[in-house]
Amino acid sequence: MKKIGLYLFTNDLRIEDNALLHKASQFVNQLTCVVIEPHLSAFSREFAKEHQYGAHRAKFISQSLIDLESRLANLGHKLVVLRSSALTDEEISREVTLSGIIKSQHVTHLFVSNHCGFDERKLVQSTHANFPNLIVCRQHHSTLFELEQLPFELSKLPRSFTKFRQLVEHLPIDMQGPIITKLPPAPEALSQCHSIQQTDRQLEESSLNVSNINGSSLNNNNFKGGEQAGLAHLHDYFSHPYAHQYKQTRNAFDGKENSTKFSPWLALGCVSPKTIYRSLVQFEAKHGSNDSTYWIFFELLWREYFYWKCLSIGPSLFQNGTDNQNIDSGLATNTTQQNFANWKCGNTGYPIVDACMRQLNATGYMSNRGRQLTASCLIYELGVDWRNGAAYFESQLVDYDVASNWGNWAYIAGDLNQPVHNDKSKNQTQPKSRHFDLAKQTEMYDPDHAFINQWKETEQHTISASKQDKL
């Protein structure tokens, strides 16, 4: 019996170090490569109060899809891009179009990344339910470790990152990724798919025009989407001594050299974490290791922790711990609505927060320190449901990753490790929240207000840093 494969790209928009695509190339007789163009879900649109992605995220995604299409073309393959309207029920439209290809092409094997996201997993489950004879091949191949490597059951994932790190940081990581030199031929006819297939020109036109942006080193950094750009950035970073100073510079609000900036390509899987780890090991072998080079690995482990955490707790990640039944937009009063609107546009009156939000809106990027401070401000100074902020970040960030984004927001809010209410045998304590002293943080990380002044508007802020609430 002929094996007809369909490879569904999700958070793995790459050819290099793609173990699952390599498996498909060795196993099936014919292969169709498909991607569903990412878009803002109905849930996130409601909380973000945005109808679609911001210009920078939309452009980065389009560039990444164009690059994947180009790299597949080098292997003699076409990429079928399924488009879902941002104003329809995306779960239904995704399922119908994907099901149409499976049915028309008589697909026997579906290859898809074992994604940690709830919606992505739900799509695969519903597709499998519609085609019970379909063999689904999945793999956690956008992580450092496979599930089987973890020294604990997923249900017993440590509640703290520190405990997780101690248990996994010495686990072996593959030092040689698979090499794909050819793919099985695509089916001769994809006639039922041509109406939903995008060309390069259509992809380029779908990305919003980005112009007239404030001057910033992030613009010069040019977060261009795609595997080729990601690998080029990886090579450039480790061609400089930046890694040896990373621990000292990582909290800077701006600057190409101050943090790795790997996250945009990691988020879409244009570059795998294993590829980054291998480059780090090679750098250390050639130039020596120190606390800073270890800290890059440390940050990869944080990303790993949020991935497995997201997978283990499922949809509860998106719930507010103060009211787990609350599924509305979280903006209960006119005051919180206005506070959220002011926060989004960088008009809260807290200088460091406003600078970070203006940077996000103008570039699609914000430093990790900035994300912590803006989240703390929204939750504790402005009294807005953290899910509104998480959803807005989802709409804007070029490096949006479901686990890292929503996990970090829940962590700041104290909702990541909620007590197990039905477990009476253990003395569960309320998880800690992280409320930052904005004035102190400004003094520590922007003492000369260089970053604030870079993104300062002409009008005076109504709240000075000296009057900000203390942690």
Coordinates of C-alpha atoms in Angstrom, one line a residue:
M1 CA 0.0 0.0 0.0
K2 CA 1.3 3.4 -1.0
K3 CA 2.1 5.7 1.9
I4 CA 0.9 9.2 1.3
G5 CA 2.2 11.8 3.7
L6 CA 1.2 15.3 4.7
Y7 CA 3.6 17.4 6.7
L8 CA 1.9 20.2 8.6
F9 CA 4.3 22.9 9.5
T10 CA 3.5 24.7 12.8
N11 CA 6.2 26.0 15.1
D12 CA 8.9 24.3 13.0
L13 CA 9.3 26.5 9.9
R14 CA 12.7 25.1 8.9
I15 CA 14.5 22.4 7.0
E16 CA 17.7 22.1 9.0
D17 CA 17.6 20.1 12.2
N18 CA 14.0 19.0 11.5
A19 CA 13.9 15.4 12.7
L20 CA 10.2 14.9 11.9
L21 CA 10.5 16.1 8.3
H22 CA 13.5 13.8 8.0
K23 CA 11.4 10.9 9.3
A24 CA 8.7 11.8 6.7
S25 CA 11.3 11.9 3.9
Q26 CA 12.4 8.4 4.8
F27 CA 9.0 6.8 5.3
V28 CA 6.4 7.9 2.7
N29 CA 6.1 7.5 -1.0
Q30 CA 4.5 10.9 -1.6
L31 CA 4.5 14.0 0.5
T32 CA 2.5 17.2 0.6
C33 CA 3.9 20.1 2.6
V34 CA 1.3 22.4 4.2
V35 CA 1.2 25.3 6.6
I36 CA -1.7 27.2 8.1
E37 CA -1.0 30.9 8.1
P38 CA -0.8 32.0 11.7
H39 CA -3.4 34.5 12.9
L40 CA -4.9 35.9 16.0
S41 CA -7.4 33.6 17.6
A42 CA -10.9 34.8 18.7
F43 CA -9.9 34.4 22.3
S44 CA -6.8 36.6 21.9
R45 CA -8.7 39.2 19.8
E46 CA -11.2 39.6 22.6
F47 CA -8.6 40.1 25.3
A48 CA -6.1 42.2 23.2
K49 CA -8.9 44.3 21.7
E50 CA -7.1 44.0 18.4
H51 CA -8.5 42.5 15.1
Q52 CA -5.2 41.2 13.7
Y53 CA -1.5 41.0 14.2
G54 CA 0.6 44.2 14.4
A55 CA 2.6 45.2 11.3
H56 CA 5.9 43.8 12.5
R57 CA 4.6 40.4 13.5
A58 CA 2.6 40.0 10.3
K59 CA 5.7 40.9 8.2
F60 CA 8.0 38.5 10.1
I61 CA 5.5 35.6 9.7
S62 CA 5.1 36.3 6.0
Q63 CA 8.9 36.5 5.5
S64 CA 9.3 33.2 7.3
L65 CA 6.7 31.5 5.1
I66 CA 8.3 32.9 2.0
D67 CA 11.7 31.6 3.1
L68 CA 10.3 28.1 3.9
E69 CA 8.6 28.1 0.5
S70 CA 12.0 28.9 -1.1
R71 CA 13.9 26.3 0.8
L72 CA 11.3 23.6 -0.1
A73 CA 11.6 24.7 -3.7
N74 CA 15.3 23.9 -3.6
L75 CA 14.2 20.4 -2.7
G76 CA 11.8 20.3 -5.6
H77 CA 8.7 20.9 -3.4
K78 CA 5.9 23.4 -3.2
L79 CA 4.4 24.7 0.1
V80 CA 0.6 24.8 0.3
V81 CA -0.4 27.8 2.5
L82 CA -3.8 27.6 4.0
R83 CA -5.3 31.0 4.8
S84 CA -7.9 31.5 7.6
S85 CA -9.9 34.6 7.7
A86 CA -9.3 36.6 10.9
L87 CA -13.1 37.2 11.2
T88 CA -14.3 33.6 11.1
D89 CA -14.2 30.7 13.4
E90 CA -10.6 29.7 12.8
E91 CA -10.9 26.2 14.3
I92 CA -13.6 25.3 11.8
S93 CA -11.9 26.9 8.8
R94 CA -8.6 25.2 9.6
E95 CA -10.2 21.8 10.0
V96 CA -12.2 22.1 6.8
T97 CA -9.3 23.1 4.6
L98 CA -6.9 20.6 6.1
S99 CA -9.5 17.9 5.9
G100 CA -10.1 18.7 2.3
I101 CA -6.4 18.0 1.4
I102 CA -6.3 14.8 3.5
K103 CA -9.5 13.5 1.8
S104 CA -8.6 14.6 -1.8
Q105 CA -5.0 13.3 -1.6
H106 CA -5.9 10.1 0.2
V107 CA -3.4 10.9 3.0
T108 CA -2.4 8.0 5.1
H109 CA 0.2 9.7 7.4
L110 CA 0.1 13.1 9.1
F111 CA 3.4 14.5 10.4
V112 CA 3.0 17.4 12.8
S113 CA 5.1 18.8 15.6
N114 CA 3.9 17.8 19.0
H115 CA 3.0 21.4 19.9
C116 CA 2.4 22.5 23.5
G117 CA -0.3 25.0 22.5
F118 CA -3.9 24.0 23.4
D119 CA -5.5 25.1 20.1
E120 CA -2.8 23.5 18.0
R121 CA -3.3 20.2 19.8
K122 CA -7.0 20.5 19.5
L123 CA -6.8 20.8 15.7
V124 CA -4.8 17.6 15.4
Q125 CA -7.2 15.8 17.7
S126 CA -10.2 16.9 15.8
T127 CA -8.6 16.0 12.5
H128 CA -7.7 12.6 13.7
A129 CA -11.3 12.1 15.0
N130 CA -12.5 12.9 11.4
F131 CA -10.0 10.4 9.9
P132 CA -9.6 7.6 12.5
N133 CA -7.5 5.5 10.1
L134 CA -5.0 8.4 9.6
I135 CA -1.7 7.6 11.2
V136 CA -0.5 10.7 13.1
C137 CA 3.3 11.0 13.7
R138 CA 4.3 13.6 16.2
Q139 CA 7.5 14.6 17.9
H140 CA 8.6 17.3 20.4
H141 CA 11.3 18.6 18.1
S142 CA 11.3 22.3 18.9
T143 CA 12.7 21.6 22.4
L144 CA 16.1 20.6 23.8
F145 CA 14.7 17.3 25.2
E146 CA 12.2 14.7 24.2
L147 CA 9.4 13.8 26.6
E148 CA 11.0 10.4 27.2
Q149 CA 14.2 12.0 28.4
L150 CA 12.6 13.9 31.2
P151 CA 13.4 12.3 34.6
F152 CA 9.9 12.7 35.8
E153 CA 6.3 12.2 34.5
L154 CA 4.8 15.2 32.9
S155 CA 2.1 15.3 35.5
K156 CA 4.9 15.7 38.1
L157 CA 6.7 18.5 36.4
P158 CA 8.5 20.5 39.2
R159 CA 6.5 23.6 40.3
S160 CA 9.7 25.7 40.3
F161 CA 12.1 26.5 37.5
T162 CA 15.1 25.9 39.8
K163 CA 14.1 22.4 40.6
F164 CA 13.4 21.7 36.9
R165 CA 16.7 23.1 35.9
Q166 CA 18.6 21.0 38.5
L167 CA 17.0 17.8 37.1
V168 CA 17.5 18.4 33.4
E169 CA 20.5 20.6 32.8
H170 CA 22.9 17.6 32.7
L171 CA 20.8 15.6 30.3
P172 CA 22.4 14.8 27.0
I173 CA 21.5 16.9 23.9
D174 CA 22.0 15.6 20.4
M175 CA 25.1 17.2 18.8
Q176 CA 24.3 16.2 15.3
G177 CA 21.0 17.2 13.6
P178 CA 19.5 15.2 10.7
I179 CA 20.4 16.3 7.2
I180 CA 17.7 16.4 4.5
T181 CA 18.9 16.3 0.9
K182 CA 15.7 15.2 -0.8
L183 CA 12.0 14.8 -0.2
P184 CA 9.5 12.3 -1.6
P185 CA 7.6 13.7 -4.6
A186 CA 4.4 15.6 -4.1
P187 CA 1.1 14.2 -5.5
E188 CA 0.7 15.2 -9.2
A189 CA -2.5 17.0 -8.6
L190 CA -3.5 19.4 -5.9
S191 CA -6.4 20.8 -7.8
Q192 CA -8.7 21.2 -4.8
C193 CA -6.0 23.2 -3.0
H194 CA -5.1 25.7 -5.6
S195 CA -7.7 28.3 -4.6
I196 CA -6.3 28.6 -1.0
Q197 CA -2.6 28.4 -2.0
Q198 CA -0.6 31.7 -1.8
T199 CA 2.1 32.7 -4.2
D200 CA 5.2 34.6 -3.1
R201 CA 3.7 37.8 -4.4
Q202 CA 0.5 37.2 -2.4
L203 CA 2.5 36.5 0.8
E204 CA 4.5 39.7 0.3
E205 CA 1.3 41.7 -0.2
S206 CA -0.3 40.2 2.9
S207 CA 2.5 41.6 5.1
L208 CA 1.7 45.1 6.2
N209 CA 3.8 48.0 5.1
V210 CA 6.2 49.1 7.9
S211 CA 7.5 52.6 7.5
N212 CA 8.0 55.9 9.3
I213 CA 9.2 54.2 12.5
N214 CA 11.2 55.9 15.3
G215 CA 14.9 55.4 15.1
S216 CA 16.1 52.4 17.0
S217 CA 18.9 49.9 17.0
L218 CA 16.3 47.2 16.8
N219 CA 15.3 48.5 13.3
N220 CA 18.9 48.2 12.3
N221 CA 18.9 44.7 13.7
N222 CA 16.3 44.0 11.1
F223 CA 14.3 41.0 12.4
K224 CA 13.9 39.4 9.0
G225 CA 11.8 36.2 9.2
G226 CA 12.9 32.8 7.9
E227 CA 15.4 30.1 8.5
Q228 CA 18.2 31.7 6.4
A229 CA 18.0 35.0 8.3
G230 CA 17.9 33.1 11.6
L231 CA 20.9 31.0 10.9
A232 CA 22.8 34.1 9.6
H233 CA 22.0 36.0 12.8
L234 CA 23.1 32.9 14.9
H235 CA 26.4 32.8 13.0
D236 CA 26.9 36.6 13.4
Y237 CA 26.2 36.6 17.1
F238 CA 28.8 33.9 17.8
S239 CA 31.3 35.6 15.5
H240 CA 31.6 38.3 18.1
P241 CA 32.5 38.1 21.8
Y242 CA 28.9 39.1 22.8
A243 CA 28.3 35.7 24.5
H244 CA 31.1 36.3 27.0
Q245 CA 29.3 39.5 28.3
Y246 CA 25.7 38.2 28.1
K247 CA 25.0 37.9 31.8
Q248 CA 26.1 41.5 32.4
T249 CA 24.2 43.0 29.4
R250 CA 21.1 40.9 29.1
N251 CA 18.9 43.3 31.2
A252 CA 19.6 46.3 28.8
F253 CA 16.5 47.7 27.2
D254 CA 18.0 48.0 23.8
G255 CA 21.1 47.2 21.8
K256 CA 21.8 44.4 19.3
E257 CA 24.9 43.3 21.3
N258 CA 23.2 43.2 24.7
S259 CA 21.1 40.1 24.3
T260 CA 21.1 37.2 21.9
K261 CA 17.9 38.2 20.0
F262 CA 17.4 34.5 19.0
S263 CA 13.8 34.5 20.2
P264 CA 12.0 35.6 17.0
W265 CA 13.4 32.7 15.0
L266 CA 13.0 30.3 18.0
A267 CA 9.3 31.2 18.3
L268 CA 8.4 30.1 14.8
G269 CA 10.9 27.3 14.7
C270 CA 13.0 28.8 12.0
V271 CA 16.0 27.8 14.1
S272 CA 15.8 25.0 16.6
P273 CA 17.0 25.3 20.3
K274 CA 19.3 22.4 19.6
T275 CA 21.0 24.3 16.8
I276 CA 21.6 27.2 19.1
Y277 CA 22.9 25.0 21.8
R278 CA 25.4 23.4 19.4
S279 CA 26.6 26.8 18.3
L280 CA 27.0 27.8 21.9
V281 CA 29.1 24.6 22.6
Q282 CA 31.2 25.3 19.6
F283 CA 31.8 28.9 20.7
E284 CA 32.8 27.7 24.2
A285 CA 35.2 25.1 22.7
K286 CA 36.9 27.8 20.6
H287 CA 36.8 30.8 23.0
G288 CA 36.2 29.4 26.4
S289 CA 33.2 29.3 28.7
N290 CA 32.2 31.5 31.6
D291 CA 29.1 32.5 33.6
S292 CA 27.7 34.4 30.6
T293 CA 27.9 31.5 28.2
Y294 CA 26.3 29.3 30.7
W295 CA 23.5 31.9 31.2
I296 CA 22.6 31.5 27.5
F297 CA 22.0 27.9 28.1
F298 CA 20.2 28.9 31.3
E299 CA 17.8 31.0 29.3
L300 CA 17.2 28.1 26.9
L301 CA 16.2 26.0 29.9
W302 CA 13.7 28.7 31.0
R303 CA 12.1 28.4 27.5
E304 CA 12.1 24.6 27.9
Y305 CA 10.4 24.9 31.3
F306 CA 7.6 27.0 30.0
Y307 CA 7.1 24.7 27.1
W308 CA 6.6 21.6 29.3
K309 CA 4.6 23.7 31.8
C310 CA 2.2 24.8 29.0
L311 CA 1.8 21.2 27.9
S312 CA 1.2 19.9 31.4
I313 CA -1.5 22.4 32.5
G314 CA -3.3 22.8 29.2
P315 CA -6.0 25.5 28.9
S316 CA -5.8 26.4 32.6
L317 CA -2.7 28.5 31.5
F318 CA -5.1 31.0 30.1
Q319 CA -7.2 31.4 33.2
N320 CA -7.1 34.1 35.8
G321 CA -6.5 32.5 39.2
T322 CA -8.8 34.9 41.0
D323 CA -11.8 33.6 39.0
N324 CA -11.2 30.5 37.0
Q325 CA -14.7 30.7 35.5
N326 CA -14.2 34.2 34.2
I327 CA -14.0 33.9 30.4
D328 CA -14.9 37.5 29.4
S329 CA -12.3 40.1 28.3
G330 CA -11.4 41.0 31.9
L331 CA -12.1 44.7 31.4
A332 CA -14.9 45.0 33.9
T333 CA -15.1 48.8 34.4
N334 CA -14.6 52.0 32.3
T335 CA -11.5 52.7 34.4
T336 CA -9.8 49.4 33.6
Q337 CA -10.8 49.8 29.9
Q338 CA -9.1 53.2 29.8
N339 CA -6.1 52.0 31.7
F340 CA -5.6 49.2 29.3
A341 CA -5.9 51.5 26.3
N342 CA -3.4 53.9 27.8
W343 CA -1.0 51.1 28.5
K344 CA -1.2 49.8 25.0
C345 CA -0.3 53.1 23.4
G346 CA 2.4 54.0 26.0
N347 CA 0.5 56.7 27.8
T348 CA 0.3 55.4 31.4
G349 CA 2.4 58.2 32.9
Y350 CA 5.1 55.7 34.1
P351 CA 8.1 56.7 32.0
I352 CA 9.9 53.4 31.8
V353 CA 6.7 51.5 31.0
D354 CA 5.6 54.1 28.4
A355 CA 9.1 53.9 26.7
C356 CA 8.9 50.1 26.5
M357 CA 5.4 50.1 25.1
R358 CA 6.2 52.7 22.4
Q359 CA 9.2 50.6 21.5
L360 CA 7.0 47.5 21.2
N361 CA 4.5 49.3 19.0
A362 CA 7.2 50.8 16.8
T363 CA 9.4 47.7 16.4
G364 CA 7.5 44.6 17.4
Y365 CA 10.1 43.8 20.1
M366 CA 10.7 44.6 23.7
S367 CA 13.5 43.5 26.1
N368 CA 12.9 40.8 28.7
R369 CA 13.3 43.4 31.4
G370 CA 10.8 45.6 29.7
R371 CA 8.3 42.8 29.5
Q372 CA 8.5 42.2 33.2
L373 CA 8.1 45.8 34.1
T374 CA 5.2 46.5 31.7
A375 CA 3.4 43.4 32.9
S376 CA 3.9 44.3 36.5
C377 CA 2.6 47.8 35.8
L378 CA -0.5 46.6 34.0
I379 CA -1.4 44.1 36.7
Y380 CA -0.6 46.0 39.9
E381 CA -0.5 49.7 39.1
L382 CA -3.4 49.7 36.6
G383 CA -5.5 46.9 37.9
V384 CA -6.0 45.2 34.6
D385 CA -6.5 41.4 34.1
W386 CA -3.1 40.0 33.0
R387 CA -4.7 38.1 30.2
N388 CA -5.4 41.4 28.4
G389 CA -1.7 42.2 28.4
A390 CA -0.7 38.7 27.4
A391 CA -3.0 38.8 24.4
Y392 CA -1.8 42.2 23.3
F393 CA 1.8 41.0 23.4
E394 CA 0.6 38.0 21.3
S395 CA -0.7 40.4 18.7
Q396 CA 2.5 42.5 18.5
L397 CA 5.6 40.6 19.4
V398 CA 7.7 39.2 16.5
D399 CA 9.0 36.6 18.9
Y400 CA 5.6 35.5 20.3
D401 CA 5.7 32.0 21.7
V402 CA 2.5 30.7 23.4
A403 CA 4.3 29.0 26.3
S404 CA 6.9 31.7 27.0
N405 CA 4.5 34.6 26.6
W406 CA 1.5 33.3 28.5
G407 CA 3.7 31.5 31.0
N408 CA 5.7 34.6 31.9
W409 CA 2.5 36.7 32.3
A410 CA 1.0 34.1 34.5
Y411 CA 4.2 33.9 36.5
I412 CA 4.3 37.7 37.0
A413 CA 0.6 37.6 38.1
G414 CA 1.2 34.6 40.5
D415 CA -1.2 32.4 38.5
L416 CA 1.4 30.0 37.0
N417 CA 1.3 27.6 39.9
Q418 CA -2.1 27.8 41.4
P419 CA -2.8 25.6 44.5
V420 CA -4.4 22.3 43.9
H421 CA -7.8 22.9 45.5
N422 CA -8.8 19.2 45.6
D423 CA -5.6 18.0 47.2
K424 CA -6.2 18.1 51.0
S425 CA -3.1 16.0 51.8
K426 CA -0.6 18.8 51.2
N427 CA -0.2 22.2 52.6
Q428 CA -0.4 24.2 49.5
T429 CA 0.8 27.9 49.6
Q430 CA -0.4 30.7 47.4
P431 CA 2.1 31.2 44.6
K432 CA 4.2 34.4 44.7
S433 CA 3.5 37.3 42.4
R434 CA 6.2 39.6 41.1
H435 CA 5.3 43.3 41.7
F436 CA 8.3 45.4 40.6
D437 CA 9.2 48.8 42.0
L438 CA 9.3 50.8 38.8
A439 CA 11.3 53.7 40.2
K440 CA 14.0 51.4 41.5
Q441 CA 14.1 49.4 38.3
T442 CA 14.5 52.6 36.3
E443 CA 17.4 53.7 38.5
M444 CA 19.0 50.3 38.1
Y445 CA 18.6 49.8 34.4
D446 CA 18.1 53.3 32.9
P447 CA 19.7 55.6 35.4
D448 CA 20.5 58.3 32.8
H449 CA 17.0 58.0 31.2
A450 CA 18.7 57.4 27.8
F451 CA 16.1 54.8 26.9
I452 CA 13.2 56.8 28.3
N453 CA 14.3 59.9 26.4
Q454 CA 14.7 57.9 23.2
W455 CA 11.0 57.0 23.3
K456 CA 9.7 60.1 25.0
E457 CA 6.8 62.0 23.6
T458 CA 6.7 65.8 23.8
E459 CA 4.0 66.1 26.5
Q460 CA 5.0 65.8 30.1
H461 CA 4.2 62.6 32.0
T462 CA 1.6 63.1 34.7
I463 CA 3.2 60.6 37.1
S464 CA 6.8 60.9 38.0
A465 CA 9.0 57.8 38.8
S466 CA 9.4 59.1 42.4
K467 CA 5.7 58.7 43.0
Q468 CA 5.4 55.2 41.8
D469 CA 4.2 52.4 44.1
K470 CA 6.9 50.4 45.8
L471 CA 7.3 46.6 45.8

